[in-house]
Coordinates of C-alpha atoms and ligand atoms in Angstrom, one line a residue:
X5 CA 0.6 -23.3 21.0
X6 CA 0.9 -22.2 17.3
X7 CA 0.1 -18.5 16.8
X8 CA -2.8 -17.8 14.4
X9 CA -2.1 -14.2 13.7
X10 CA 0.8 -11.8 14.0
X11 CA -0.1 -8.1 14.3
X12 CA 2.6 -5.6 13.7
X13 CA 2.0 -2.2 15.3
X14 CA 0.3 -1.6 18.7
X15 CA -1.3 1.8 17.8
X16 CA -5.0 2.1 18.2
X17 CA -5.7 0.0 15.1
X18 CA -3.4 -2.9 16.0
X19 CA -4.7 -3.0 19.6
X20 CA -8.4 -3.0 18.3
X21 CA -7.5 -5.8 15.9
X22 CA -5.9 -7.8 18.7
X23 CA -8.8 -7.3 21.0
X24 CA -11.3 -8.4 18.3
X25 CA -9.4 -11.5 17.2
X26 CA -8.5 -12.6 20.8
X27 CA -12.1 -12.4 21.9
X28 CA -13.1 -14.5 18.9
X29 CA -10.7 -17.2 20.1
X30 CA -7.7 -16.8 17.8
X31 CA -4.2 -16.9 19.2
X32 CA -2.6 -13.5 18.6
X33 CA 0.8 -12.0 19.0
X34 CA 1.2 -8.2 18.7
X35 CA 4.6 -6.6 18.4
X36 CA 5.7 -2.9 18.3
X37 CA 9.1 -1.6 17.6
X38 CA 8.7 1.2 20.1
X39 CA 9.7 0.6 23.7
X40 CA 6.6 2.4 25.1
X41 CA 3.2 3.6 24.1
X42 CA 2.8 7.1 22.6
X43 CA 2.5 9.9 25.2
X44 CA 1.1 12.3 22.6
X45 CA -2.5 13.3 22.4
X46 CA -2.7 12.9 18.6
X47 CA -6.2 11.7 17.6
X48 CA -8.6 13.3 20.1
X49 CA -12.0 12.2 19.0
X50 CA -13.6 8.8 19.1
X51 CA -16.8 9.1 17.0
X52 CA -20.2 7.5 17.6
X53 CA -19.7 4.6 15.2
X54 CA -16.4 3.6 16.7
X55 CA -18.0 3.7 20.2
X56 CA -20.8 1.4 19.0
X57 CA -18.2 -1.1 17.7
X58 CA -16.2 -0.8 20.9
X59 CA -19.3 -1.8 22.8
X60 CA -19.1 -5.3 21.3
X61 CA -15.9 -6.1 23.1
X62 CA -16.8 -4.3 26.3
X63 CA -13.9 -1.8 26.0
X64 CA -16.3 1.0 25.2
X65 CA -17.4 1.6 28.8
X66 CA -13.8 2.1 29.9
X67 CA -13.2 4.7 27.1
X68 CA -16.5 6.4 28.1
X69 CA -15.4 6.6 31.7
X70 CA -12.1 8.2 30.8
X71 CA -13.2 10.7 28.1
X72 CA -15.4 13.8 27.9
X73 CA -18.6 13.9 25.8
X74 CA -18.8 16.6 23.2
X75 CA -22.3 17.2 21.7
X76 CA -21.7 19.9 19.1
X77 CA -19.4 21.6 16.6
X78 CA -19.5 25.3 15.8
X79 CA -18.4 26.8 12.5
X80 CA -17.5 30.4 13.3
X81 CA -16.3 33.5 11.6
X82 CA -14.9 35.7 14.4
X83 CA -17.6 35.9 17.0
X84 CA -20.4 35.0 14.5
X85 CA -21.7 31.4 14.4
X86 CA -22.0 30.3 10.8
X87 CA -23.4 26.9 11.8
X88 CA -24.0 24.9 15.0
X89 CA -23.9 21.2 14.3
X90 CA -25.3 19.1 17.1
X91 CA -24.6 15.4 17.4
X92 CA -27.5 14.9 19.9
X93 CA -30.0 14.0 17.1
X94 CA -27.9 11.2 15.5
X95 CA -29.6 7.8 15.6
X96 CA -27.1 6.0 17.9
X97 CA -26.7 4.8 21.5
X98 CA -23.7 7.3 21.5
X99 CA -25.1 10.6 20.2
X100 CA -21.8 12.5 21.0
X101 CA -18.2 12.6 20.2
X102 CA -15.9 11.2 22.9
X103 CA -12.9 13.5 23.5
X104 CA -10.0 11.5 24.8
X105 CA -6.2 11.8 23.9
X106 CA -4.9 9.0 21.8
X107 CA -2.4 8.1 24.5
X108 CA -5.3 7.4 26.8
X109 CA -7.2 5.4 24.1
X110 CA -4.2 3.2 23.6
X111 CA -3.7 2.7 27.3
X112 CA -7.3 1.6 27.8
X113 CA -7.2 -0.7 24.7
X114 CA -3.9 -2.2 25.8
X115 CA -5.2 -2.9 29.3
X116 CA -8.4 -4.5 27.9
X117 CA -6.2 -6.7 25.6
X118 CA -4.3 -7.9 28.7
X119 CA -7.5 -9.1 30.2
X120 CA -7.9 -11.3 27.2
X121 CA -4.4 -12.8 27.9
X122 CA -2.5 -10.9 25.2
X123 CA 0.5 -8.7 26.1
X124 CA 2.0 -6.2 23.6
X125 CA 5.6 -7.3 22.9
X126 CA 7.5 -4.0 22.8
X127 CA 10.9 -3.2 21.4
X128 CA 10.2 -5.9 18.8
X129 CA 10.4 -5.1 15.2
X130 CA 9.1 -6.9 12.1
X131 CA 12.1 -6.8 9.8
X132 CA 11.2 -9.3 7.0
X133 CA 8.5 -11.8 6.1
X134 CA 7.6 -14.3 3.4
X135 CA 4.3 -16.0 2.7
X136 CA 3.4 -19.4 1.3
X137 CA 0.1 -20.9 0.4
X138 CA -0.5 -21.9 4.0
X139 CA 1.4 -19.5 6.3
X140 CA 3.5 -16.4 6.7
X141 CA 7.0 -16.5 8.2
X142 CA 8.0 -13.3 10.0
X143 CA 11.4 -12.2 11.3
X144 CA 11.1 -10.4 14.6
X145 CA 14.1 -8.5 15.9
X146 CA 14.1 -7.8 19.7
X147 CA 15.9 -5.0 21.5
X148 CA 18.6 -7.4 22.6
X149 CA 19.5 -8.1 19.0
X150 CA 18.1 -11.6 18.7
X151 CA 15.9 -12.5 15.8
X152 CA 13.0 -14.9 16.0
X153 CA 11.3 -16.5 13.0
X154 CA 7.6 -16.8 13.7
X155 CA 5.2 -18.8 11.5
X156 CA 1.6 -17.7 11.6
X157 CA -1.5 -18.3 9.4
X158 CA -2.0 -14.6 8.9
X159 CA 0.0 -11.4 9.2
X160 CA -1.9 -8.1 9.8
X161 CA 0.0 -4.8 9.2
X162 CA -1.1 -2.1 11.5
X163 CA 2.3 -0.5 11.4
X164 CA 1.3 3.0 10.6
X165 CA 2.0 5.5 7.9
X166 CA 5.6 4.3 7.3
X167 CA 4.5 0.7 7.2
X168 CA 7.3 -1.8 6.8
X169 CA 4.9 -4.3 5.4
X170 CA 3.6 -1.9 2.7
X171 CA 7.1 -1.0 1.7
X172 CA 8.3 -4.6 1.5
X173 CA 5.3 -5.6 -0.5
X174 CA 6.0 -2.7 -2.8
X175 CA 2.4 -1.5 -2.7
X176 CA 1.7 1.8 -4.3
X177 CA 0.8 4.4 -1.7
X178 CA -1.1 6.6 -4.2
X179 CA -1.8 10.3 -3.5
X180 CA -0.2 13.6 -2.6
X181 CA 1.6 15.5 0.0
X182 CA -0.2 18.9 0.4
X183 CA 2.0 22.1 0.3
X184 CA 0.1 23.6 3.3
X185 CA 1.9 23.8 6.7
X186 CA 0.0 23.4 9.9
X187 CA 0.7 24.1 13.5
X188 CA -0.5 21.8 16.3
X189 CA -0.6 23.0 19.9
X190 CA -1.6 21.1 22.9
X191 CA -2.0 23.9 25.4
X192 CA -4.2 25.3 28.2
X193 CA -6.7 27.9 27.2
X194 CA -8.5 30.5 29.4
X195 CA -11.6 32.4 28.3
X196 CA -13.0 30.0 25.6
X197 CA -16.8 30.0 25.7
X198 CA -18.5 26.6 25.5
X199 CA -15.2 24.7 25.8
X200 CA -17.1 21.4 25.7
X201 CA -17.9 22.0 22.0
X202 CA -15.7 21.9 19.0
X203 CA -14.9 25.3 17.4
X204 CA -13.7 25.8 13.9
X205 CA -13.0 29.5 12.9
X206 CA -12.9 30.4 9.2
X207 CA -10.7 33.5 8.8
X208 CA -9.1 35.1 5.7
X209 CA -5.6 34.2 7.1
X210 CA -6.6 30.5 7.5
X211 CA -8.5 28.1 9.6
X212 CA -8.3 27.7 13.4
X213 CA -9.7 24.6 15.1
X214 CA -10.0 24.2 18.9
X215 CA -10.9 21.0 20.7
X216 CA -11.0 20.4 24.4
X217 CA -8.8 17.7 25.9
X218 CA -9.7 16.2 29.2
X219 CA -12.0 17.7 31.8
X220 CA -13.2 21.1 30.8
X221 CA -12.1 22.6 34.1
X222 CA -8.5 21.7 33.3
X223 CA -8.7 24.0 30.3
X224 CA -6.4 21.8 28.2
X225 CA -7.1 22.0 24.5
X226 CA -5.8 21.2 21.0
X227 CA -5.3 24.1 18.7
X228 CA -4.8 23.4 15.0
X229 CA -4.2 26.1 12.3
X230 CA -2.7 26.3 8.8
X231 CA 0.2 28.7 8.7
X232 CA 1.4 28.9 5.0
X233 CA 3.0 26.7 2.5
X234 CA 6.3 24.7 2.5
X235 CA 8.3 23.0 -0.2
X236 CA 9.0 19.3 0.1
X237 CA 11.8 18.6 2.6
X238 CA 11.8 22.2 3.9
X239 CA 12.5 22.3 7.7
X240 CA 10.6 25.1 9.5
X241 CA 11.2 26.2 13.1
X242 CA 8.9 24.6 15.7
X243 CA 6.0 26.9 16.7
X244 CA 6.2 28.9 20.0
X245 CA 3.4 29.7 22.5
X246 CA 3.6 33.3 21.2
X247 CA 2.9 32.0 17.7
X248 CA -0.2 30.2 18.9
X249 CA -1.4 33.2 20.9
X250 CA -1.0 35.4 17.8
X251 CA -3.2 32.9 15.8
X252 CA -5.8 32.8 18.5
X253 CA -5.9 36.6 18.7
X254 CA -6.1 37.0 14.9
X255 CA -8.5 34.2 13.9
X256 CA -10.5 33.4 17.0
X257 CA -13.2 35.0 19.1
X258 CA -10.8 37.2 21.1
X259 CA -10.0 37.2 24.8
X260 CA -8.7 33.6 24.8
X261 CA -5.3 33.1 26.4
X262 CA -3.0 30.1 25.8
X263 CA -0.5 28.9 28.5
X264 CA 1.4 25.9 29.7
X265 CA 2.1 24.1 26.4
X266 CA 2.3 20.3 26.5
X267 CA 3.1 19.8 22.8
X268 CA 3.9 22.2 20.0
X269 CA 4.6 21.0 16.5
X270 CA 4.4 21.6 12.8
X271 CA 2.9 19.1 10.4
X272 CA 2.1 18.7 6.8
X273 CA -0.8 16.7 5.3
X274 CA -0.5 13.5 3.3
X275 CA -3.4 12.2 1.4
X276 CA -2.6 8.6 0.2
X277 CA -4.0 5.1 0.1
X278 CA -3.2 1.7 -1.3
X279 CA -5.6 0.2 -3.8
X280 CA -6.0 -3.2 -2.2
X281 CA -5.8 -4.1 1.5
X282 CA -5.2 -7.8 1.1
X283 CA -2.2 -9.7 -0.4
X284 CA -3.2 -13.3 0.1
X285 CA -2.5 -14.0 3.8
X286 CA -1.4 -10.5 4.6
X287 CA -3.8 -7.6 5.3
X288 CA -3.1 -3.9 5.9
X289 CA -5.2 -1.7 8.1
X290 CA -5.3 1.9 9.5
X291 CA -2.5 4.4 8.6
X292 CA -0.6 1.5 6.9
X293 CA -3.3 1.5 4.3
X294 CA -4.6 5.1 4.2
X295 CA -3.6 8.5 5.5
X296 CA -5.5 11.8 5.3
X297 CA -5.9 15.3 6.5
X298 CA -6.8 15.5 10.2
X299 CA -9.8 17.7 9.2
X300 CA -12.8 16.0 10.5
X301 CA -10.7 13.7 12.9
X302 CA -11.4 10.6 10.8
X303 CA -8.0 9.0 10.5
X304 CA -7.9 6.8 13.7
X305 CA -11.6 6.1 13.6
X306 CA -11.4 4.8 10.0
X307 CA -8.5 2.5 11.0
X308 CA -10.4 1.2 14.1
X309 CA -13.4 0.4 11.8
X310 CA -11.0 -1.4 9.4
X311 CA -10.0 -3.6 12.3
X312 CA -13.6 -4.3 13.3
X313 CA -14.5 -5.1 9.7
X314 CA -11.7 -7.6 9.1
X315 CA -11.6 -9.3 12.5
X316 CA -15.0 -11.1 12.3
X317 CA -14.4 -12.3 8.8
X318 CA -10.9 -13.6 9.6
X319 CA -12.3 -15.3 12.7
X320 CA -15.1 -17.0 10.7
X321 CA -12.6 -18.2 8.1
X322 CA -9.9 -19.2 10.5
X323 CA -12.4 -21.1 12.7
X324 CA -13.6 -22.9 9.6
X325 CA -17.1 -21.7 10.1
X326 CA -17.2 -21.1 6.3
X327 CA -15.5 -22.7 3.4
X328 CA -15.6 -19.9 0.9
X329 CA -12.7 -18.0 2.5
X330 CA -12.0 -15.6 -0.4
X331 CA -15.6 -14.2 -0.6
X332 CA -15.3 -13.0 3.0
X333 CA -11.6 -12.1 3.1
X334 CA -11.7 -10.1 -0.2
X335 CA -14.8 -8.3 1.0
X336 CA -12.6 -6.5 3.5
X337 CA -10.8 -4.4 1.0
X338 CA -13.9 -4.2 -1.3
X339 CA -15.7 -2.6 1.6
X340 CA -13.1 -0.5 3.4
X341 CA -11.1 0.8 0.4
X342 CA -14.1 2.9 -0.8
X343 CA -14.6 4.2 2.7
X344 CA -11.1 5.5 2.8
X345 CA -11.6 7.0 -0.7
X346 CA -14.6 8.8 0.6
X347 CA -12.8 10.0 3.7
X348 CA -9.9 11.3 1.5
X349 CA -12.2 13.1 -0.7
X350 CA -14.3 14.6 2.2
X351 CA -11.4 15.7 4.3
X352 CA -9.6 17.0 1.2
X353 CA -12.5 19.2 0.3
X354 CA -12.8 20.4 3.9
X355 CA -9.0 21.2 3.9
X356 CA -9.3 23.1 0.6
X357 CA -12.3 25.0 1.9
X358 CA -10.5 25.9 5.1
X359 CA -7.2 27.0 3.4
X360 CA -8.5 29.1 0.5
X361 CA -7.0 32.5 0.1
X362 CA -8.8 34.3 -2.7
X363 CA -10.6 37.2 -0.9
X364 CA -13.6 37.2 -3.2
X365 CA -14.1 33.4 -2.7
X366 CA -13.6 33.7 1.0
X367 CA -16.6 36.0 1.4
X368 CA -18.6 33.6 -0.8
X369 CA -17.4 30.6 1.2
X370 CA -18.7 32.0 4.5
X371 CA -22.0 32.9 3.0
X372 CA -22.3 29.5 1.3
X373 CA -21.4 27.6 4.5
X374 CA -24.0 29.6 6.5
X375 CA -26.7 29.1 3.9
X376 CA -26.0 25.4 3.2
X377 CA -25.8 24.5 6.9
X378 CA -28.8 26.7 7.7
X379 CA -31.1 23.8 6.8
X380 CA -31.5 21.0 9.4
X381 CA -31.2 18.2 6.9
X382 CA -27.8 19.5 5.8
X383 CA -26.7 19.8 9.4
X384 CA -28.0 16.3 10.2
X385 CA -26.1 14.9 7.1
X386 CA -22.9 16.6 8.3
X387 CA -23.4 15.2 11.8
X388 CA -23.9 11.7 10.4
X389 CA -20.7 12.0 8.2
X390 CA -18.6 13.3 11.1
X391 CA -19.8 10.6 13.6
X392 CA -19.1 8.0 10.8
X393 CA -22.7 6.7 11.2
X394 CA -23.1 7.3 7.5
X395 CA -20.4 4.7 6.7
X396 CA -22.0 1.9 4.8
X397 CA -21.2 -0.7 2.1
X398 CA -23.8 -0.4 -0.7
X399 CA -21.6 -2.2 -3.2
X400 CA -20.3 -5.0 -1.0
X401 CA -19.9 -8.5 -2.5
X402 CA -21.5 -9.7 0.8
X403 CA -24.8 -7.9 0.2
X404 CA -27.7 -10.2 -0.4
X405 CA -31.1 -9.4 -1.8
X406 CA -33.4 -6.7 -0.6
X407 CA -36.7 -8.1 -1.7
X408 CA -38.7 -6.1 0.9
X409 CA -40.8 -3.0 0.2
X410 CA -40.8 -2.2 3.9
X411 CA -38.8 0.6 5.5
X412 CA -35.8 -1.4 6.6
X413 CA -32.1 -0.5 6.0
X414 CA -30.9 -2.1 2.7
X415 CA -28.0 -4.6 2.5
X416 CA -24.7 -2.9 3.4
X417 CA -26.4 -0.3 5.6
X418 CA -26.0 -0.1 9.4
X419 CA -28.7 -1.2 11.7
X420 CA -29.0 1.5 14.5
X421 CA -28.8 0.1 18.0
X422 CA -30.2 1.9 21.0
X423 CA -29.3 2.1 24.6
X424 CA -29.9 -1.3 26.3
X425 CA -29.7 -3.3 23.0
X426 CA -27.2 -6.1 23.1
X427 CA -24.5 -5.2 20.5
X428 CA -24.5 -7.5 17.5
X429 CA -21.1 -9.3 17.3
X430 CA -20.5 -9.2 21.1
X431 CA -19.1 -12.3 22.8
X432 CA -16.6 -15.0 21.8
X433 CA -18.1 -16.0 18.4
X434 CA -18.9 -13.7 15.4
X435 CA -22.6 -14.4 14.9
X436 CA -25.1 -12.8 12.6
X437 CA -28.4 -11.6 14.1
X438 CA -31.8 -12.6 12.7
X439 CA -34.4 -9.8 13.1
X440 CA -37.7 -11.6 12.5
X441 CA -41.0 -12.5 14.1
X442 CA -40.5 -15.3 16.7
X443 CA -41.9 -18.7 15.7
X444 CA -41.2 -22.0 14.1
X445 CA -39.8 -20.5 10.9
X446 CA -37.3 -18.5 12.7
X447 CA -36.3 -21.4 15.0
X448 CA -35.9 -23.8 12.1
X449 CA -33.7 -21.3 10.2
X450 CA -31.5 -20.6 13.2
X451 CA -31.2 -24.4 13.8
X452 CA -29.7 -24.8 10.3
X453 CA -26.8 -22.4 11.0
X454 CA -26.2 -22.7 14.8
X455 CA -22.6 -21.6 14.7
X456 CA -23.2 -18.4 12.7
X457 CA -26.5 -17.2 14.0
X458 CA -27.5 -15.8 17.4
X459 CA -29.6 -18.4 19.2
X460 CA -32.8 -16.4 19.4
X461 CA -34.3 -13.9 16.9
X462 CA -34.5 -10.2 17.7
X463 CA -37.7 -8.4 17.0
X464 CA -38.3 -7.5 13.3
X465 CA -36.9 -4.2 12.2
X466 CA -40.4 -3.5 10.8
X467 CA -43.4 -5.7 11.0
X468 CA -43.6 -8.3 8.3
X469 CA -39.9 -8.5 7.6
X470 CA -36.9 -10.7 8.3
X471 CA -33.4 -9.2 8.2
X472 CA -30.0 -10.8 8.6
X473 CA -27.4 -8.5 10.2
X474 CA -23.7 -9.2 10.1
X475 CA -21.5 -9.3 13.3
X476 CA -20.4 -5.8 12.6
X477 CA -23.9 -4.5 12.5
X478 CA -24.5 -4.0 8.7
X479 CA -27.5 -5.6 6.9
X480 CA -26.6 -8.7 5.0
X481 CA -30.0 -9.7 3.7
X482 CA -33.6 -8.4 4.1
X483 CA -36.9 -9.6 2.8
X484 CA -40.5 -10.3 3.8
X485 CA -41.4 -12.9 6.3
X486 CA -41.9 -15.5 3.5
X487 CA -38.3 -14.9 2.3
X488 CA -36.7 -17.7 4.4
X489 CA -35.7 -19.7 1.4
X490 CA -33.8 -16.6 0.1
X491 CA -32.2 -16.0 3.5
X492 CA -31.2 -19.7 3.5
X493 CA -29.6 -19.3 0.1
X494 CA -27.7 -16.3 1.4
X495 CA -26.2 -18.3 4.3
X496 CA -25.4 -21.2 2.1
X497 CA -23.7 -18.9 -0.4
X498 CA -21.7 -17.3 2.4
X499 CA -20.6 -20.6 3.8
X500 CA -20.0 -22.6 0.7
X501 CA -19.3 -20.0 -1.9
X502 CA -21.4 -19.2 -5.0
X503 CA -23.1 -22.4 -6.2
X504 CA -20.3 -24.7 -5.1
X505 CA -21.1 -27.0 -2.1
X506 CA -17.9 -28.2 -0.6
X507 CA -17.4 -30.1 2.6
X508 CA -16.4 -28.1 5.6
X509 CA -13.1 -29.2 7.1
X510 CA -13.5 -30.5 10.6
Ligands
FAD610 C1 -1.1 15.4 15.2 C2 -2.1 14.4 14.9 C3 -3.4 14.6 15.1 C4 -4.3 13.6 14.7 N1 -5.7 13.9 15.0 C5 -6.6 12.9 14.7 C6 -7.9 13.0 15.1 O1 -8.3 14.0 15.7 N2 -8.8 12.0 14.8 C7 -8.4 10.9 14.1 O2 -9.2 10.0 13.9 N3 -7.1 10.7 13.7 C8 -6.1 11.7 14.0 N4 -4.8 11.5 13.7 C9 -4.4 10.4 13.0 C10 -4.2 9.2 14.0 O3 -3.2 9.6 15.0 C11 -3.7 8.0 13.2 O4 -4.7 7.8 12.2 C12 -3.6 6.8 14.1 O5 -2.6 6.9 15.0 C13 -3.4 5.6 13.2 O6 -3.3 4.4 14.0 P1 -2.5 3.2 13.5 O7 -2.6 2.2 14.6 O8 -2.9 2.8 12.2 O9 -1.0 3.6 13.4 P2 0.0 4.2 14.5 O10 -0.7 4.8 15.6 O11 1.0 5.0 13.7 O12 0.7 2.9 15.0 C14 1.6 2.2 14.3 C15 2.6 1.4 15.2 O13 3.4 0.5 14.5 C16 4.6 0.4 15.0 N5 5.5 -0.1 14.0 C17 5.9 0.5 12.8 N6 6.7 -0.3 12.1 C18 6.9 -1.4 12.8 C19 7.6 -2.6 12.6 N7 8.3 -2.8 11.5 N8 7.6 -3.6 13.5 C20 6.9 -3.4 14.7 N9 6.2 -2.3 14.9 C21 6.1 -1.3 14.0 C22 4.9 1.9 15.4 O14 5.9 1.9 16.5 C23 3.5 2.3 15.9 O15 3.4 2.1 17.3 C24 -3.9 12.5 14.1 C25 -2.5 12.3 13.9 C26 -1.6 13.2 14.3 C27 -0.2 13.0 14.0

């Protein structure tokens, strides 16, 4: 069997990519140079939007069973609450953050991938590759020292911040390394009130963030704090439990004791991204394409959503369900690169706010945070940003018309799903959903595009409208019920490309 896609890197992004492509029927190989999965807790939060997307493959329920639901974040100054941001009001079937160590997320994704017949090939490193018009030839070095040359139609680099693919393609990784030094502690905490909520303490000495890991009764938590500045290349001693306790005592609520450390480390923050995520038959996703401050816990989630964005497009193209390959494949970078830019800017601002030192500005900051987040709309906006439900693609080349005056989401915006709704894009074929009044018009429209549309319409989003929604849940086209000719033009344009009818290959 020829392999359609090679994925390098079996972190959360590579595993998600492999699950999505395998369930859409592409033959996939996924390799990782490491002999084993990470045992580190790293990214702890899976946000609502990622959970919605995981529901499409069925892996979401396994993650939910293994994680803890967190419903709020608190911005604190000592024992004073500056803002309480609840996730319970967000318009999602998952109105919470799921707290789960990255090691567990990867275990669950890998197990799910195995049920789709794909096994991660470990101790196998991509060392070189070359692409032609029709394929990519990759050299895979196994632990035994043998090298295999694998030819695939596509190569997807999910090989992390030090991406081999990015280096070998000489892609600019534009951005900065910040001078601030941070401590990360995976410890057990005793005496923390409301341990099932996130806590961020703003203090003149710096910021302190506390997140629970695992069942609250275990008391395991992640502590993150900035500790000063470092010069490039400077090596600083690893933090100790005593250092962590001192930070908790100085910046926290008091009376919280740390014990039994699992992982203590220093880290610095890089804020970088590549400009374009596609180089012909090669795509980059996740940390290979963008890295940012952990403030806001967006890194892994942004990568997971890269994977969900690319996979359905690649499946549609590879299965020859559309002839205008470049429109779909180029839209991946056109949509996801601005999202990473927004994450970089947002987390960068949060980091600067958290690490400011000027005493006059510090007092102002706390007052401004309290005032700004005193208003429910501002708190709701922050909850939507954090949960990544606010991610949308208003400038996407895939956006069709919005000729309706009704109150439906515009092209590029997400359609909220509610508990019990069948996720759009579930199953073994990436299909668009038609939200419209049932009847002959809807049936006739669906019959024109049977391979790309769900077989039955869903109820209209608002009476009198029809809306086409992409397999990843974003609006493609919306109009009044008489807009079927425009919807038809949208699908024809998607399949055949702008104004050029070509014959689909069999
Ligand atoms: C301390 C810490 C805390 C974090 N907290 C959060 C958080 O709260 N929320 C959040 O969203 N994100 C967080 N992140 C970021 C998150 O961990 C990363 O964004 C995430 O791991 C990126 O996933 P990835 O799959 O893109 O890359 P990785 O997880 O880095 O996986 C890349 C894989 O590629 C493999 N690889 C590399 N080169 C090759 C090659 N040539 N051949 C074969 N295999 C190769 C590597 O072995 C690795 O397994 C945190 C990160 C750290 C370090």
